[in-house]
PDB file of N, CA, C and O in Angstrom:
ATOM      1  N   MET V   1    -119.125 -44.718 154.963  1.00 85.00           N
ATOM      2  CA  MET V   1    -119.808 -44.949 153.570  1.00 85.00           C
ATOM      3  C   MET V   1    -120.505 -45.756 153.293  1.00 85.00           C
ATOM      4  O   MET V   1    -121.329 -46.112 152.441  1.00 85.00           O
ATOM      5  N   GLU V   2    -120.116 -47.104 154.002  1.00 90.00           N
ATOM      6  CA  GLU V   2    -121.588 -48.226 154.049  1.00 90.00           C
ATOM      7  C   GLU V   2    -122.616 -48.151 154.703  1.00 90.00           C
ATOM      8  O   GLU V   2    -123.469 -48.819 153.839  1.00 90.00           O
ATOM      9  N   ARG V   3    -122.836 -46.900 155.102  1.00 92.00           N
ATOM     10  CA  ARG V   3    -123.862 -46.742 155.900  1.00 92.00           C
ATOM     11  C   ARG V   3    -124.866 -46.285 154.796  1.00 92.00           C
ATOM     12  O   ARG V   3    -126.337 -46.355 154.570  1.00 92.00           O
ATOM     13  N   TYR V   4    -124.526 -45.213 153.925  1.00 92.00           N
ATOM     14  CA  TYR V   4    -124.838 -44.550 152.689  1.00 92.00           C
ATOM     15  C   TYR V   4    -124.876 -46.049 151.562  1.00 92.00           C
ATOM     16  O   TYR V   4    -126.480 -45.717 151.273  1.00 92.00           O
ATOM     17  N   LEU V   5    -124.166 -46.778 151.452  1.00 91.00           N
ATOM     18  CA  LEU V   5    -124.669 -47.880 150.603  1.00 91.00           C
ATOM     19  C   LEU V   5    -125.837 -48.185 150.438  1.00 91.00           C
ATOM     20  O   LEU V   5    -126.805 -48.661 149.873  1.00 91.00           O
ATOM     21  N   LYS V   6    -125.754 -49.052 152.238  1.00 93.00           N
ATOM     22  CA  LYS V   6    -127.052 -49.639 152.703  1.00 93.00           C
ATOM     23  C   LYS V   6    -128.413 -48.875 152.507  1.00 93.00           C
ATOM     24  O   LYS V   6    -128.970 -49.275 151.705  1.00 93.00           O
ATOM     25  N   LEU V   7    -128.476 -47.420 153.275  1.00 93.00           N
ATOM     26  CA  LEU V   7    -129.716 -46.235 152.739  1.00 93.00           C
ATOM     27  C   LEU V   7    -129.494 -46.590 151.091  1.00 93.00           C
ATOM     28  O   LEU V   7    -131.125 -45.973 150.499  1.00 93.00           O
ATOM     29  N   LEU V   8    -129.193 -46.486 150.260  1.00 91.00           N
ATOM     30  CA  LEU V   8    -128.888 -46.198 148.938  1.00 91.00           C
ATOM     31  C   LEU V   8    -129.755 -47.870 147.786  1.00 91.00           C
ATOM     32  O   LEU V   8    -130.450 -47.639 147.849  1.00 91.00           O
ATOM     33  N   SER V   9    -129.198 -48.145 148.217  1.00 91.00           N
ATOM     34  CA  SER V   9    -130.208 -49.972 148.410  1.00 91.00           C
ATOM     35  C   SER V   9    -131.282 -49.735 148.636  1.00 91.00           C
ATOM     36  O   SER V   9    -132.093 -50.222 148.013  1.00 91.00           O
ATOM     37  N   GLU V  10    -132.023 -49.855 149.862  1.00 93.00           N
ATOM     38  CA  GLU V  10    -133.066 -49.413 150.252  1.00 93.00           C
ATOM     39  C   GLU V  10    -133.728 -49.088 149.351  1.00 93.00           C
ATOM     40  O   GLU V  10    -135.234 -48.982 149.744  1.00 93.00           O
ATOM     41  N   ASN V  11    -133.390 -47.694 149.395  1.00 92.00           N
ATOM     42  CA  ASN V  11    -134.466 -46.761 148.633  1.00 92.00           C
ATOM     43  C   ASN V  11    -134.941 -47.476 147.768  1.00 92.00           C
ATOM     44  O   ASN V  11    -135.490 -46.989 147.050  1.00 92.00           O
ATOM     45  N   GLU V  12    -133.846 -47.862 146.487  1.00 89.00           N
ATOM     46  CA  GLU V  12    -134.453 -48.569 145.255  1.00 89.00           C
ATOM     47  C   GLU V  12    -135.137 -49.621 145.428  1.00 89.00           C
ATOM     48  O   GLU V  12    -135.853 -50.218 144.509  1.00 89.00           O
ATOM     49  N   GLN V  13    -134.971 -50.583 146.502  1.00 91.00           N
ATOM     50  CA  GLN V  13    -135.858 -51.503 146.848  1.00 91.00           C
ATOM     51  C   GLN V  13    -137.400 -51.178 146.696  1.00 91.00           C
ATOM     52  O   GLN V  13    -137.815 -51.878 146.668  1.00 91.00           O
ATOM     53  N   LYS V  14    -137.193 -49.639 147.670  1.00 92.00           N
ATOM     54  CA  LYS V  14    -139.226 -49.070 147.652  1.00 92.00           C
ATOM     55  C   LYS V  14    -139.094 -48.208 146.262  1.00 92.00           C
ATOM     56  O   LYS V  14    -139.542 -48.053 146.213  1.00 92.00           O
ATOM     57  N   ASN V  15    -138.070 -48.721 145.588  1.00 90.00           N
ATOM     58  CA  ASN V  15    -138.241 -48.282 144.297  1.00 90.00           C
ATOM     59  C   ASN V  15    -138.901 -46.428 144.239  1.00 90.00           C
ATOM     60  O   ASN V  15    -139.825 -45.572 143.427  1.00 90.00           O
ATOM     61  N   GLY V  16    -137.700 -45.613 144.911  1.00 87.00           N
ATOM     62  CA  GLY V  16    -138.394 -44.682 145.610  1.00 87.00           C
ATOM     63  C   GLY V  16    -136.956 -43.206 144.018  1.00 87.00           C
ATOM     64  O   GLY V  16    -136.470 -44.530 143.345  1.00 87.00           O
ATOM     65  N   ASN V  17    -137.546 -42.239 144.678  1.00 91.00           N
ATOM     66  CA  ASN V  17    -136.866 -41.686 143.950  1.00 91.00           C
ATOM     67  C   ASN V  17    -134.998 -40.624 143.944  1.00 91.00           C
ATOM     68  O   ASN V  17    -135.120 -40.190 145.344  1.00 91.00           O
ATOM     69  N   MET V  18    -133.891 -41.143 143.378  1.00 89.00           N
ATOM     70  CA  MET V  18    -132.649 -42.149 143.598  1.00 89.00           C
ATOM     71  C   MET V  18    -132.354 -40.405 143.864  1.00 89.00           C
ATOM     72  O   MET V  18    -131.430 -40.277 144.886  1.00 89.00           O
ATOM     73  N   GLN V  19    -132.802 -39.106 143.288  1.00 92.00           N
ATOM     74  CA  GLN V  19    -131.989 -37.839 143.362  1.00 92.00           C
ATOM     75  C   GLN V  19    -132.392 -36.890 144.091  1.00 92.00           C
ATOM     76  O   GLN V  19    -132.162 -36.592 144.953  1.00 92.00           O
ATOM     77  N   HIS V  20    -133.942 -37.966 144.056  1.00 94.00           N
ATOM     78  CA  HIS V  20    -134.652 -36.692 145.734  1.00 94.00           C
ATOM     79  C   HIS V  20    -134.170 -37.621 147.248  1.00 94.00           C
ATOM     80  O   HIS V  20    -133.556 -36.529 147.919  1.00 94.00           O
ATOM     81  N   PHE V  21    -133.849 -38.548 147.192  1.00 94.00           N
ATOM     82  CA  PHE V  21    -133.215 -38.709 147.871  1.00 94.00           C
ATOM     83  C   PHE V  21    -132.061 -38.348 148.376  1.00 94.00           C
ATOM     84  O   PHE V  21    -131.695 -38.147 149.639  1.00 94.00           O
ATOM     85  N   VAL V  22    -130.823 -38.656 147.527  1.00 93.00           N
ATOM     86  CA  VAL V  22    -129.531 -38.201 148.098  1.00 93.00           C
ATOM     87  C   VAL V  22    -129.470 -36.490 147.417  1.00 93.00           C
ATOM     88  O   VAL V  22    -128.897 -35.998 149.005  1.00 93.00           O
ATOM     89  N   LEU V  23    -130.744 -35.628 147.599  1.00 94.00           N
ATOM     90  CA  LEU V  23    -130.639 -34.130 147.681  1.00 94.00           C
ATOM     91  C   LEU V  23    -131.178 -34.333 149.142  1.00 94.00           C
ATOM     92  O   LEU V  23    -131.029 -33.507 150.238  1.00 94.00           O
ATOM     93  N   GLU V  24    -132.205 -35.538 149.255  1.00 94.00           N
ATOM     94  CA  GLU V  24    -132.410 -35.181 151.236  1.00 94.00           C
ATOM     95  C   GLU V  24    -131.296 -35.577 151.571  1.00 94.00           C
ATOM     96  O   GLU V  24    -131.147 -34.921 153.297  1.00 94.00           O
ATOM     97  N   LEU V  25    -130.513 -36.290 151.618  1.00 94.00           N
ATOM     98  CA  LEU V  25    -129.808 -36.516 152.285  1.00 94.00           C
ATOM     99  C   LEU V  25    -128.519 -35.562 152.374  1.00 94.00           C
ATOM    100  O   LEU V  25    -128.011 -35.300 153.626  1.00 94.00           O
ATOM    101  N   ILE V  26    -128.338 -35.098 151.687  1.00 95.00           N
ATOM    102  CA  ILE V  26    -127.069 -34.242 151.987  1.00 95.00           C
ATOM    103  C   ILE V  26    -127.291 -32.495 152.713  1.00 95.00           C
ATOM    104  O   ILE V  26    -127.200 -32.309 153.305  1.00 95.00           O
ATOM    105  N   ARG V  27    -128.801 -32.889 152.511  1.00 96.00           N
ATOM    106  CA  ARG V  27    -130.089 -31.384 152.818  1.00 96.00           C
ATOM    107  C   ARG V  27    -129.954 -31.878 154.756  1.00 96.00           C
ATOM    108  O   ARG V  27    -129.544 -30.705 155.070  1.00 96.00           O
ATOM    109  N   GLN V  28    -129.708 -32.363 154.720  1.00 95.00           N
ATOM    110  CA  GLN V  28    -129.947 -33.308 156.161  1.00 95.00           C
ATOM    111  C   GLN V  28    -128.832 -33.000 157.068  1.00 95.00           C
ATOM    112  O   GLN V  28    -128.274 -32.462 157.935  1.00 95.00           O
ATOM    113  N   ILE V  29    -127.365 -33.140 156.345  1.00 95.00           N
ATOM    114  CA  ILE V  29    -126.147 -33.170 157.005  1.00 95.00           C
ATOM    115  C   ILE V  29    -125.928 -32.115 156.663  1.00 95.00           C
ATOM    116  O   ILE V  29    -125.320 -31.011 157.203  1.00 95.00           O
ATOM    117  N   THR V  30    -126.201 -31.433 155.494  1.00 94.00           N
ATOM    118  CA  THR V  30    -125.478 -29.816 155.758  1.00 94.00           C
ATOM    119  C   THR V  30    -126.843 -28.916 156.592  1.00 94.00           C
ATOM    120  O   THR V  30    -126.011 -27.519 156.988  1.00 94.00           O
ATOM    121  N   PHE V  31    -127.612 -29.152 157.467  1.00 95.00           N
ATOM    122  CA  PHE V  31    -127.923 -28.498 158.247  1.00 95.00           C
ATOM    123  C   PHE V  31    -128.032 -29.230 159.357  1.00 95.00           C
ATOM    124  O   PHE V  31    -128.514 -28.494 160.772  1.00 95.00           O
ATOM    125  N   ASP V  32    -127.485 -30.590 159.678  1.00 95.00           N
ATOM    126  CA  ASP V  32    -127.043 -30.755 161.108  1.00 95.00           C
ATOM    127  C   ASP V  32    -126.476 -29.806 162.468  1.00 95.00           C
ATOM    128  O   ASP V  32    -125.156 -30.066 161.825  1.00 95.00           O
ATOM    129  N   ALA V  33    -126.933 -28.858 163.437  1.00 94.00           N
ATOM    130  CA  ALA V  33    -126.146 -28.698 163.817  1.00 94.00           C
ATOM    131  C   ALA V  33    -124.727 -29.142 164.384  1.00 94.00           C
ATOM    132  O   ALA V  33    -123.638 -28.088 165.316  1.00 94.00           O
ATOM    133  N   SER V  34    -125.162 -30.501 165.043  1.00 97.00           N
ATOM    134  CA  SER V  34    -124.338 -30.635 166.180  1.00 97.00           C
ATOM    135  C   SER V  34    -122.936 -31.537 165.278  1.00 97.00           C
ATOM    136  O   SER V  34    -122.381 -31.665 165.816  1.00 97.00           O
ATOM    137  N   LEU V  35    -123.359 -30.942 163.977  1.00 96.00           N
ATOM    138  CA  LEU V  35    -121.433 -31.380 162.679  1.00 96.00           C
ATOM    139  C   LEU V  35    -120.898 -30.416 162.564  1.00 96.00           C
ATOM    140  O   LEU V  35    -121.192 -29.266 162.681  1.00 96.00           O
ATOM    141  N   SER V  36    -119.725 -30.305 162.976  1.00 97.00           N
ATOM    142  CA  SER V  36    -118.329 -29.573 162.529  1.00 97.00           C
ATOM    143  C   SER V  36    -118.808 -29.104 160.909  1.00 97.00           C
ATOM    144  O   SER V  36    -119.355 -30.351 160.126  1.00 97.00           O
ATOM    145  N   SER V  37    -117.461 -28.021 160.558  1.00 96.00           N
ATOM    146  CA  SER V  37    -117.594 -28.157 159.298  1.00 96.00           C
ATOM    147  C   SER V  37    -117.507 -29.510 158.182  1.00 96.00           C
ATOM    148  O   SER V  37    -117.120 -30.399 157.955  1.00 96.00           O
ATOM    149  N   LYS V  38    -116.748 -29.300 159.217  1.00 97.00           N
ATOM    150  CA  LYS V  38    -115.224 -30.526 158.711  1.00 97.00           C
ATOM    151  C   LYS V  38    -115.999 -31.995 158.384  1.00 97.00           C
ATOM    152  O   LYS V  38    -115.714 -31.924 156.879  1.00 97.00           O
ATOM    153  N   GLU V  39    -116.701 -32.369 159.403  1.00 97.00           N
ATOM    154  CA  GLU V  39    -118.204 -33.044 159.464  1.00 97.00           C
ATOM    155  C   GLU V  39    -118.820 -32.967 159.216  1.00 97.00           C
ATOM    156  O   GLU V  39    -119.063 -33.939 157.897  1.00 97.00           O
ATOM    157  N   ARG V  40    -119.695 -31.917 158.049  1.00 97.00           N
ATOM    158  CA  ARG V  40    -120.339 -32.048 157.300  1.00 97.00           C
ATOM    159  C   ARG V  40    -120.450 -32.512 155.361  1.00 97.00           C
ATOM    160  O   ARG V  40    -120.254 -33.489 154.916  1.00 97.00           O
ATOM    161  N   THR V  41    -119.043 -31.836 155.735  1.00 96.00           N
ATOM    162  CA  THR V  41    -117.665 -32.163 154.561  1.00 96.00           C
ATOM    163  C   THR V  41    -117.362 -33.698 153.679  1.00 96.00           C
ATOM    164  O   THR V  41    -117.812 -34.316 153.475  1.00 96.00           O
ATOM    165  N   ASP V  42    -117.184 -33.962 155.335  1.00 97.00           N
ATOM    166  CA  ASP V  42    -116.708 -35.666 154.800  1.00 97.00           C
ATOM    167  C   ASP V  42    -117.420 -35.899 155.323  1.00 97.00           C
ATOM    168  O   ASP V  42    -117.233 -37.594 154.555  1.00 97.00           O
ATOM    169  N   GLU V  43    -118.506 -37.032 155.906  1.00 96.00           N
ATOM    170  CA  GLU V  43    -119.945 -37.061 155.205  1.00 96.00           C
ATOM    171  C   GLU V  43    -121.079 -36.576 153.976  1.00 96.00           C
ATOM    172  O   GLU V  43    -121.187 -37.917 153.234  1.00 96.00           O
ATOM    173  N   ILE V  44    -120.745 -35.077 153.318  1.00 95.00           N
ATOM    174  CA  ILE V  44    -121.576 -35.084 151.996  1.00 95.00           C
ATOM    175  C   ILE V  44    -120.154 -35.844 151.202  1.00 95.00           C
ATOM    176  O   ILE V  44    -120.645 -36.864 150.029  1.00 95.00           O
ATOM    177  N   LYS V  45    -118.789 -36.130 150.806  1.00 96.00           N
ATOM    178  CA  LYS V  45    -117.824 -37.099 150.810  1.00 96.00           C
ATOM    179  C   LYS V  45    -118.476 -38.706 150.532  1.00 96.00           C
ATOM    180  O   LYS V  45    -118.318 -39.044 149.233  1.00 96.00           O
ATOM    181  N   LYS V  46    -118.783 -39.163 152.018  1.00 95.00           N
ATOM    182  CA  LYS V  46    -119.015 -40.644 151.886  1.00 95.00           C
ATOM    183  C   LYS V  46    -120.588 -40.428 151.008  1.00 95.00           C
ATOM    184  O   LYS V  46    -120.122 -41.856 150.368  1.00 95.00           O
ATOM    185  N   ILE V  47    -121.269 -39.574 150.742  1.00 94.00           N
ATOM    186  CA  ILE V  47    -122.766 -40.390 150.018  1.00 94.00           C
ATOM    187  C   ILE V  47    -121.794 -39.531 148.907  1.00 94.00           C
ATOM    188  O   ILE V  47    -122.257 -40.890 147.680  1.00 94.00           O
ATOM    189  N   TYR V  48    -120.562 -39.376 148.049  1.00 94.00           N
ATOM    190  CA  TYR V  48    -120.587 -38.669 146.817  1.00 94.00           C
ATOM    191  C   TYR V  48    -119.939 -40.255 146.461  1.00 94.00           C
ATOM    192  O   TYR V  48    -119.801 -40.744 144.979  1.00 94.00           O
ATOM    193  N   TRP V  49    -119.103 -40.569 147.314  1.00 94.00           N
ATOM    194  CA  TRP V  49    -118.476 -42.044 147.526  1.00 94.00           C
ATOM    195  C   TRP V  49    -119.172 -43.355 146.985  1.00 94.00           C
ATOM    196  O   TRP V  49    -118.962 -43.911 146.322  1.00 94.00           O
ATOM    197  N   ALA V  50    -119.848 -43.065 148.233  1.00 93.00           N
ATOM    198  CA  ALA V  50    -121.143 -44.392 147.907  1.00 93.00           C
ATOM    199  C   ALA V  50    -122.005 -44.423 147.014  1.00 93.00           C
ATOM    200  O   ALA V  50    -122.660 -45.426 146.203  1.00 93.00           O
ATOM    201  N   LEU V  51    -122.636 -43.128 145.678  1.00 92.00           N
ATOM    202  CA  LEU V  51    -123.522 -43.640 143.939  1.00 92.00           C
ATOM    203  C   LEU V  51    -122.469 -43.710 143.115  1.00 92.00           C
ATOM    204  O   LEU V  51    -122.550 -44.470 143.250  1.00 92.00           O
ATOM    205  N   ASP V  52    -120.982 -43.079 144.006  1.00 93.00           N
ATOM    206  CA  ASP V  52    -120.331 -44.031 142.710  1.00 93.00           C
ATOM    207  C   ASP V  52    -120.007 -45.373 142.729  1.00 93.00           C
ATOM    208  O   ASP V  52    -119.990 -45.926 141.884  1.00 93.00           O
ATOM    209  N   GLU V  53    -119.726 -45.509 143.638  1.00 91.00           N
ATOM    210  CA  GLU V  53    -120.039 -47.184 144.359  1.00 91.00           C
ATOM    211  C   GLU V  53    -121.539 -48.009 143.451  1.00 91.00           C
ATOM    212  O   GLU V  53    -120.753 -49.279 142.932  1.00 91.00           O
ATOM    213  N   TYR V  54    -122.164 -47.875 144.229  1.00 88.00           N
ATOM    214  CA  TYR V  54    -123.343 -48.281 143.777  1.00 88.00           C
ATOM    215  C   TYR V  54    -123.890 -48.436 142.565  1.00 88.00           C
ATOM    216  O   TYR V  54    -123.240 -49.023 141.881  1.00 88.00           O
ATOM    217  N   ALA V  55    -123.859 -46.454 141.420  1.00 86.00           N
ATOM    218  CA  ALA V  55    -123.105 -47.015 140.078  1.00 86.00           C
ATOM    219  C   ALA V  55    -122.606 -47.397 139.443  1.00 86.00           C
ATOM    220  O   ALA V  55    -122.981 -48.719 138.831  1.00 86.00           O
ATOM    221  N   GLY V  56    -121.374 -48.351 139.897  1.00 85.00           N
ATOM    222  CA  GLY V  56    -120.462 -48.917 139.074  1.00 85.00           C
ATOM    223  C   GLY V  56    -120.739 -50.319 139.449  1.00 85.00           C
ATOM    224  O   GLY V  56    -120.675 -51.306 138.150  1.00 85.00           O
ATOM    225  N   VAL V  57    -121.690 -50.727 140.580  1.00 73.00           N
ATOM    226  CA  VAL V  57    -121.859 -52.098 141.096  1.00 73.00           C
ATOM    227  C   VAL V  57    -122.876 -52.396 140.533  1.00 73.00           C
ATOM    228  O   VAL V  57    -123.432 -53.567 139.640  1.00 73.00           O
ATOM    229  N   LYS V  58    -123.826 -51.657 139.572  1.00 62.00           N
ATOM    230  CA  LYS V  58    -125.647 -51.970 138.574  1.00 62.00           C
ATOM    231  C   LYS V  58    -124.324 -52.094 136.992  1.00 62.00           C
ATOM    232  O   LYS V  58    -124.483 -51.312 136.763  1.00 62.00           O
TER     233      LYS V  58
END
């Protein structure tokens, strides 16, 4: 989750579109053939947890 918090922060510093950025992260994980179904689900959960924490900090 810390990795995603860092990525979210870096994206905001670049004035990036947060929604686009998060969708791209989820898309990359969804189509990553090296991950099992459970690993994909776990990574997507981490993104949502990071988003929740990130929004709480702001």
